[in-house]
XYZ file of C-alpha atoms in Angstrom:
454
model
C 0.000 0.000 0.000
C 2.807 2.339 0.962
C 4.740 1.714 -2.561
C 1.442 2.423 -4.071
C 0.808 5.687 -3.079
C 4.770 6.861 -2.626
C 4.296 5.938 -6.888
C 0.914 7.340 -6.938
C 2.143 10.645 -5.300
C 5.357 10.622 -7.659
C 2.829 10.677 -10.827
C 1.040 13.928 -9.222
C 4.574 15.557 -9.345
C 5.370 14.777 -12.867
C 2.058 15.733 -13.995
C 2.718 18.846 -11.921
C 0.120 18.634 -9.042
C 0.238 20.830 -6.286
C 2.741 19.376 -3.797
C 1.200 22.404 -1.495
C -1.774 20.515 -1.245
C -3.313 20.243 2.334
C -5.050 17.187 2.987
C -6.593 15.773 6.487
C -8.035 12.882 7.458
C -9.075 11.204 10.957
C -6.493 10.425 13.630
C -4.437 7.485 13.510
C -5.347 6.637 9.908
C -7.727 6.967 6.957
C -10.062 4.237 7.222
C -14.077 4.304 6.740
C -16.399 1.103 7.202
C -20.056 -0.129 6.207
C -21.519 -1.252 9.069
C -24.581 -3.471 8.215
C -25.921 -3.704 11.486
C -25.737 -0.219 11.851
C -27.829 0.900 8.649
C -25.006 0.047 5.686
C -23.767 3.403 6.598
C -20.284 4.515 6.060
C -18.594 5.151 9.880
C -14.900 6.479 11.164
C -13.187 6.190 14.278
C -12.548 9.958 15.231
C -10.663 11.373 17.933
C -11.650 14.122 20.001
C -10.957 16.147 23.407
C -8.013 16.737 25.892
C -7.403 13.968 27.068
C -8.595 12.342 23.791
C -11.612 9.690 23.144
C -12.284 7.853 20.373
C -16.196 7.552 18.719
C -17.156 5.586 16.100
C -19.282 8.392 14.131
C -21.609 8.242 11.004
C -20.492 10.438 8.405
C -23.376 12.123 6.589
C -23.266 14.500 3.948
C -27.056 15.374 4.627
C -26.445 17.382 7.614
C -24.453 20.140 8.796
C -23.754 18.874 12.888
C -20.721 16.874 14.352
C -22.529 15.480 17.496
C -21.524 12.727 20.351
C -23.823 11.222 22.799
C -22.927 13.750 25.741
C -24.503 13.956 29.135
C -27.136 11.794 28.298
C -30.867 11.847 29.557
C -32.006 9.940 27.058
C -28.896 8.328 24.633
C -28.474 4.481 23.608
C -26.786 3.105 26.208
C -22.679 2.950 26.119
C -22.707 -1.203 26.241
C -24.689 -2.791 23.324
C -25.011 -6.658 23.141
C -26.733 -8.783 20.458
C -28.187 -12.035 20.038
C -24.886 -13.392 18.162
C -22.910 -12.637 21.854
C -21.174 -9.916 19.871
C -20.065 -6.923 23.032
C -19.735 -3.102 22.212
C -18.545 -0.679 24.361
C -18.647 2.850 22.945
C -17.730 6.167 24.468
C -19.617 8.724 25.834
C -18.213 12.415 25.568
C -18.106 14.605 28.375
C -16.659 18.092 27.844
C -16.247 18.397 31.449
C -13.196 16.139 31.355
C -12.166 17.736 28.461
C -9.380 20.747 29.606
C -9.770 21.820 25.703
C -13.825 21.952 26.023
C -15.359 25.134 26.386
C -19.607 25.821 25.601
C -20.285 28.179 22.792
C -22.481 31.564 23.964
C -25.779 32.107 22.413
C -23.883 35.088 20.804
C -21.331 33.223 19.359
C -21.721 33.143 15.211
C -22.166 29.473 15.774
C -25.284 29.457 17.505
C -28.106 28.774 14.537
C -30.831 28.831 17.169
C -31.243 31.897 19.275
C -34.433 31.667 19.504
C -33.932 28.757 21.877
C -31.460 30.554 24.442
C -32.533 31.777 27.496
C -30.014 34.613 27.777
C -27.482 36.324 25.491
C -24.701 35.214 27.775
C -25.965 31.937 28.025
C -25.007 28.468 26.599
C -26.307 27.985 23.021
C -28.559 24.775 22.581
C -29.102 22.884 19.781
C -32.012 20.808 17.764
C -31.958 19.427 15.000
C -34.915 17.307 13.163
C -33.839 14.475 10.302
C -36.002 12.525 8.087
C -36.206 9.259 9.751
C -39.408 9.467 11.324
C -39.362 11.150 14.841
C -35.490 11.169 14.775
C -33.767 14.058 16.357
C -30.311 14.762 18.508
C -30.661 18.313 20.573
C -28.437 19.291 23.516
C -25.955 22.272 23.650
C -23.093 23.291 21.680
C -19.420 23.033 22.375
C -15.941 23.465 20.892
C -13.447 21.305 21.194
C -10.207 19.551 19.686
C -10.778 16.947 16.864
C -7.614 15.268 16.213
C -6.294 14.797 12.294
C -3.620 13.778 10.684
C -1.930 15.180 7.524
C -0.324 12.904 4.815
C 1.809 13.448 2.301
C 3.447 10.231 1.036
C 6.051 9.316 3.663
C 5.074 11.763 5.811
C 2.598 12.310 8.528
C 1.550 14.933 10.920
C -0.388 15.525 13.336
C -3.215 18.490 13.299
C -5.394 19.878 15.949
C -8.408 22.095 14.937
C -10.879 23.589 17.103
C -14.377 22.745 16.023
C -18.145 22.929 17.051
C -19.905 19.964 18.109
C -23.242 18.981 19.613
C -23.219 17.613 23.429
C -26.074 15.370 22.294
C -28.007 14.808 25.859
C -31.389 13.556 23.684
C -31.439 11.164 20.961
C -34.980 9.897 19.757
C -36.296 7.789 17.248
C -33.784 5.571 15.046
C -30.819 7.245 17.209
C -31.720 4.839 20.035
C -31.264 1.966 18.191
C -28.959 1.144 16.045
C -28.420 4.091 14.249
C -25.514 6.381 14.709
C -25.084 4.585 18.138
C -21.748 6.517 19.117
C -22.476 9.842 17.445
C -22.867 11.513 13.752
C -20.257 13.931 11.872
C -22.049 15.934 9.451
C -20.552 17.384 6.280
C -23.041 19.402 4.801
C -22.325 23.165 4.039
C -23.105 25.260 7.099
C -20.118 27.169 8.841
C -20.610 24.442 11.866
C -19.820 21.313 9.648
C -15.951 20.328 10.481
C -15.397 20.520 6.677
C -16.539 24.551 7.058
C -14.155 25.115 9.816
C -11.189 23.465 8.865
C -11.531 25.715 5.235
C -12.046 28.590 7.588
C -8.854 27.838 9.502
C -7.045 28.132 6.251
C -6.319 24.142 7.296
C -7.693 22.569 3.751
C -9.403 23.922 1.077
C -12.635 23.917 1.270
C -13.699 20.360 -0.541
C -13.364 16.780 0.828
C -13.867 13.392 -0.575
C -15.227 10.068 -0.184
C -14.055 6.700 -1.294
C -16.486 3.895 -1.286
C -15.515 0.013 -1.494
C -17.337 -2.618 -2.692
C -15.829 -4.910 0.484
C -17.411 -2.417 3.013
C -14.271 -0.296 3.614
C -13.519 3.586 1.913
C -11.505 6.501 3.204
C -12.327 10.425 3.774
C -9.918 13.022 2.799
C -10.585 16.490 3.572
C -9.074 19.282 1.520
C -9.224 16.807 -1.810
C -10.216 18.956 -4.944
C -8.913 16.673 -6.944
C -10.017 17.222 -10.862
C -8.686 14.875 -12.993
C -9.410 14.474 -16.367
C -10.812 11.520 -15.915
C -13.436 12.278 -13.833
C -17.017 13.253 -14.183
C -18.369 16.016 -12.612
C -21.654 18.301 -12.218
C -22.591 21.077 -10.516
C -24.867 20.944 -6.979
C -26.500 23.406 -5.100
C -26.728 23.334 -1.264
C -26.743 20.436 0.456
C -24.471 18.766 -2.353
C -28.168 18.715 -5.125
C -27.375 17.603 -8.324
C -30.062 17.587 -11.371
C -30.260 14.266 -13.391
C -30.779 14.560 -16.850
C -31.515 11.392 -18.474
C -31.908 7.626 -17.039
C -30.146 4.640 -19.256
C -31.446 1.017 -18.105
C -30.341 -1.578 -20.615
C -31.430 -0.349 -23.852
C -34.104 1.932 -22.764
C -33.077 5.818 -22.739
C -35.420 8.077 -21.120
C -34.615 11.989 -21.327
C -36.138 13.116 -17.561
C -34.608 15.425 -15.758
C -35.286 15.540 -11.672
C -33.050 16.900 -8.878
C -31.386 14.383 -6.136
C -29.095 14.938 -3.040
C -25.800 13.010 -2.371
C -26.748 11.778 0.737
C -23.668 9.470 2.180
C -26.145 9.472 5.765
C -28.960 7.303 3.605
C -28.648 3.501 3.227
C -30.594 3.210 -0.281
C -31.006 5.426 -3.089
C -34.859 6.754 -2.550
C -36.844 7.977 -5.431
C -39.861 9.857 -6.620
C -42.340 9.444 -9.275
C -41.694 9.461 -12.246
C -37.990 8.692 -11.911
C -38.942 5.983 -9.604
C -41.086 4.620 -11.854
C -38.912 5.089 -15.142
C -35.836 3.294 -13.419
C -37.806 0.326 -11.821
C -40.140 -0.797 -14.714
C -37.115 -0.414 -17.303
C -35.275 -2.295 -15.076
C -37.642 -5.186 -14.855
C -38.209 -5.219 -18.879
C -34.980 -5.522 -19.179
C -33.786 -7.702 -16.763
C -33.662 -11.629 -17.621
C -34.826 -13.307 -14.002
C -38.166 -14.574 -12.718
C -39.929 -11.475 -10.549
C -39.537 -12.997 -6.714
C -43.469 -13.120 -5.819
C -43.283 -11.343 -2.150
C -44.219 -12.906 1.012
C -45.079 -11.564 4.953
C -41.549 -13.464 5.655
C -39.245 -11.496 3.259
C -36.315 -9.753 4.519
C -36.291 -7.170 1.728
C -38.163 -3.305 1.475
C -37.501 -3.564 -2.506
C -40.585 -3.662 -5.066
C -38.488 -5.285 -7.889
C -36.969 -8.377 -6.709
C -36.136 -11.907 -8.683
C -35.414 -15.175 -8.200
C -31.339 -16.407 -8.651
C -29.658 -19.647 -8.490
C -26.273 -20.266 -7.576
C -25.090 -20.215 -11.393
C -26.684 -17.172 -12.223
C -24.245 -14.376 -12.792
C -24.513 -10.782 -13.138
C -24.487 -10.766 -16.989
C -28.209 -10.991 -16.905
C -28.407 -7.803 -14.968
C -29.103 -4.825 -16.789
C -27.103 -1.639 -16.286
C -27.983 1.821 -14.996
C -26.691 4.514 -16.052
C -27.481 8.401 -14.662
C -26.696 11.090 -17.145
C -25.732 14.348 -14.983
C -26.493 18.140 -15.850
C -23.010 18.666 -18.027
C -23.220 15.624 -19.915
C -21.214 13.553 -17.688
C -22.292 9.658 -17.063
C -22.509 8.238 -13.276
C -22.919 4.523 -14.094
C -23.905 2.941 -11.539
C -21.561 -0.053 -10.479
C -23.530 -1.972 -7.932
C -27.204 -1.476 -8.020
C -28.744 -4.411 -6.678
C -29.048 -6.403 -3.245
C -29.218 -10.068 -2.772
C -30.634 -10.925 0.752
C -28.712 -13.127 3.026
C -29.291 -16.671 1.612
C -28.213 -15.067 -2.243
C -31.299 -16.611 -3.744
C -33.042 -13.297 -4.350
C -31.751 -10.102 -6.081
C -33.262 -6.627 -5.930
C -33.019 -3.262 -7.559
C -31.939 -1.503 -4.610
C -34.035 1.648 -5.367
C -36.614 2.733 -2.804
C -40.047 4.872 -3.685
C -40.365 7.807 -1.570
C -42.848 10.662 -1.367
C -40.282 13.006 0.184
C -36.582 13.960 -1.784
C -35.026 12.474 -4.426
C -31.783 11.061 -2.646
C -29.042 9.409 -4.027
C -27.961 7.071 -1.134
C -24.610 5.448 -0.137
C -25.279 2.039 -1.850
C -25.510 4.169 -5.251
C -21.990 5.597 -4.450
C -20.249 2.087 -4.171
C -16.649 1.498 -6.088
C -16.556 5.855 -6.793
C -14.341 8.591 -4.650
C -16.686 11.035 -4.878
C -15.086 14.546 -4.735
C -17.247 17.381 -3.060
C -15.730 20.661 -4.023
C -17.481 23.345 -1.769
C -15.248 25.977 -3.146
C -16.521 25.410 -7.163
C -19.853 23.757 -6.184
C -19.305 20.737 -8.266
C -19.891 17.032 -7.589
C -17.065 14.628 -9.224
C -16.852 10.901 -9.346
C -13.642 8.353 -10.279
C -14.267 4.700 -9.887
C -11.427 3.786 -7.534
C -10.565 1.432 -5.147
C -10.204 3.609 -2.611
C -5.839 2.904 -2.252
C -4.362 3.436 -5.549
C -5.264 7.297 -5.695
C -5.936 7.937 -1.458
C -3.714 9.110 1.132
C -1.705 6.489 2.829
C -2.328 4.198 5.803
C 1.120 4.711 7.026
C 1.833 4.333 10.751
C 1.524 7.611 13.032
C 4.622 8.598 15.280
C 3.278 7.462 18.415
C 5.582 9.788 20.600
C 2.903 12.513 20.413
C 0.157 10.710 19.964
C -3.460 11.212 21.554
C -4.150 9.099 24.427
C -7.877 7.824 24.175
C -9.275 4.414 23.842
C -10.810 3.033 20.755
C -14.450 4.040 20.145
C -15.160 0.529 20.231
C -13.335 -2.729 21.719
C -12.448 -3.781 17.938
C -11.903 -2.572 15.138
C -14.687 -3.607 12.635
C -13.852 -6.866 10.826
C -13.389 -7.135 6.891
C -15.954 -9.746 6.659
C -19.256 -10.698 8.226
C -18.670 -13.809 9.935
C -16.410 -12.299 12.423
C -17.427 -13.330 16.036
C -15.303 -9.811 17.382
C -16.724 -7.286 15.248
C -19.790 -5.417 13.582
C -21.058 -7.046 10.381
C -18.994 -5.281 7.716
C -21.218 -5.647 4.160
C -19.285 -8.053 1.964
C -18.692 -7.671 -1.645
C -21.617 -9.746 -2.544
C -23.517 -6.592 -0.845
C -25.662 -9.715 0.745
C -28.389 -7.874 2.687
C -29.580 -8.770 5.911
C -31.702 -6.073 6.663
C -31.979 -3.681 8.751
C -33.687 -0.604 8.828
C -32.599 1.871 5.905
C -31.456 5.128 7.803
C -32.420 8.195 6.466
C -30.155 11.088 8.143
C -30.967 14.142 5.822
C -31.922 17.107 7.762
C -35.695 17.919 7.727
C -35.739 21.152 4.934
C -38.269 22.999 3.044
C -37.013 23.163 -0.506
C -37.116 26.627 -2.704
C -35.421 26.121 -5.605
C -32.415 26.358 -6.431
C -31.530 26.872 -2.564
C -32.472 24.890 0.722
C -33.485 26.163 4.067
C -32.567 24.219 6.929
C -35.248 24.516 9.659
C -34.720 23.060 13.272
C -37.456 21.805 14.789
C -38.012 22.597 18.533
């Protein structure tokens, strides 16, 4: 891995990248996993306070907060056990312990709720209201240390921004289950996303990326604007909303143009009439398999499923294709699900009545660039280690102190007795409920309005 990216970083040189290039990523090293049990989201270990603690966070694009289970009065308990015997201990912030922790006034510039202080001088609180029904974090805001890491090649460093974050004291609805069970980091555009303060701080500029594995694993690189000429690209307005111009199942080209959000904090890729409907029943007129007749016992939330044996391959799957505003092509490389005994396969597309969202399982075997400073969307398929930032040890001698979020770290495959499912390459799907972590908005186009629910 280390000769790959040392030759990797050499071909950015001779092709005259920017060598000044700041990139960050989460201390000790840049690593992202697809937890199955925890919604097939995308989470990272990240490292925060003084003395430090580790959290195993969700990393959604869909909202703007960075908040930990702080406090709590009503939070998913710290020890979770499951009916496989599998133990998880996670951490629990608490910014009193924390010499770097210090609350942010109601009259700081970081306070997006005023209206719910009870002085000027007083402690800002937070709310904030997603889509998953009657899920919502709210508590009061902090600043802290986050602990990153630069990497250039050989070299690492260490980097420690201040940044806002949510002492999360109530979680309800899907947050006190299984979803986001050790806190959620998100990377939407307000000035309170990490991604906003770390451009601020002149640390990165302001884009990051994403890097999603077909095995379950990816990485996250903040500061990556990376344009290459071999990637596609689109423009997006807030909260990262791209416009799809045309949908290509198969052989069947249909010019319809509808807007969708890049939402890395949804499981599945939810749609709206009529793209829902255009993708789905070209999809099944297409596709060479018997339709799977549902019963009350199936596992799956798809409407187009079919029946597969075990020499059945791929080849009679049809491809999708999503033509972006520019012209550029997002071909989608893994759009089905087979549930957990591989005998059924499903368009993994969900209908919806509320956004359009383009959801992590959509973004599988891309590093999706998010360039905040051009407003433009790019994609590269990529493994996620040819063209990343290396894994390359950290020089312990100044290192953090904190425990692991969790006891382990998650396993590569899914029949590890010591670790959370990790979603295998098959994308098998045991299901469990498909998270939907957007922030609740009201949508006036071209722009978004966030509203916080109290």
């Amino acid at each position: 891995m280390a000769h790959r990216d040392r030759g990797f970083h050499a071909r950015r040189l001779a092709d005259g990248g920017d060598i000044d290039q700041k990139l960050l990523t989460f201390y000790p090293y840049n690593s992202t996993y697809q937890i199955s049990m925890f919604g097939y989201l995308h989470f990272a270990n990240v490292s925060v306070g003084t003395p430090s603690s580790s959290f195993l966070v969700a990393l959604d694009t869909g909202s703007d907060l960075f908040w930990l289970p702080c406090n709590c009065t009503k939070c998913l308990p710290a020890g979770l056990h499951t009916s496989s015997g599998q133990n998880f201990e996670f951490n629990m912030y608490d910014n009193s312990r924390s010499s770097s922790s210090k609350n942010v006034a109601c009259n700081s510039s970081f306070c997006e709720q005023p209206a719910l202080c009870s002085s000027s001088g007083g402690t800002c609180p937070y709310q904030v209201q997603y889509l998953s029904e009657n899920t919502s974090t709210s508590g009061f805001l902090v600043e802290d240390v986050l602990h990153l890491i630069t990497d250039r090649g050989d070299q690492t460093k260490q980097a420690n921004p201040t940044v806002t974050l949510g002492c999360g004291q109530v979680q309800t609805g899907d947050f006190l289950t299984w979803a986001a069970p050790d806190g959620l980091l998100g990377l939407g555009m307000s000035d309170v996303s990490v991604p906003s303060v770390l451009a601020k701080q002149g640390l990165i500029s302001n884009s990051f990326s994403m890097c999603f594995r077909d095995d379950g694993f990816g990485r996250i690189t903040f500061g990556d604007n990376s344009n290459s000429l071999d990637q596609g690209k689109t423009p997006f307005y807030s909260t990262y909303n791209i416009t799809v111009t045309q949908i290509i199942v198969g052989e069947n080209v249909a010019d319809l143009e509808f807007n969708a959000i890049f939402d890395t904090g949804t499981s599945f890729t939810h749609l709206n009439n009529p793209a829902y409907k255009q993708i789905t029943q070209s999809f099944d007129s297409n596709i060479k398999l018997q339709r799977h007749s549902a019963s009350e016992s199936d596992e799956l939330p798809f409407e187009y499923c079919y029946n597969i044996s075990p020499n059945q391959t791929t080849d009679q799957v049809p491809t999708v294709n999503l033509t972006m505003k520019g012209g550029d092509n997002y071909f989608v490389t893994k759009p089905t699900m087979t549930d957990s005994n591989n005998s059924v396969l499903c368009l993994a597309v969900l209908k919806t009545n509320d956004l359009d969202i383009i959801g992590q399982n959509f973004m599988t075997g891309y590093r999706i660039v998010f360039d905040r400073e051009n407003m433009t969307l790019g994609w590269r398929q990529s493994n996620c280690y040819d063209d990343e930032l290396s894994s390359l040890p950290v020089d312990q001698s100044d290192a953090p102190t904190g425990s692991p979020a969790m006891a382990v770290i998650p396993e590569r495959t899914s029949n590890q007795s010591n670790g959370p499912e990790i979603i295998p390459s098959s994308h098998s799907l045991k299901i469990k409920p498909a998270f939907v972590f957007t922030v609740a908005i009201f949508c006036f186009w071209p722009f978004f309005e966030h509203t916080f629910r109290c």
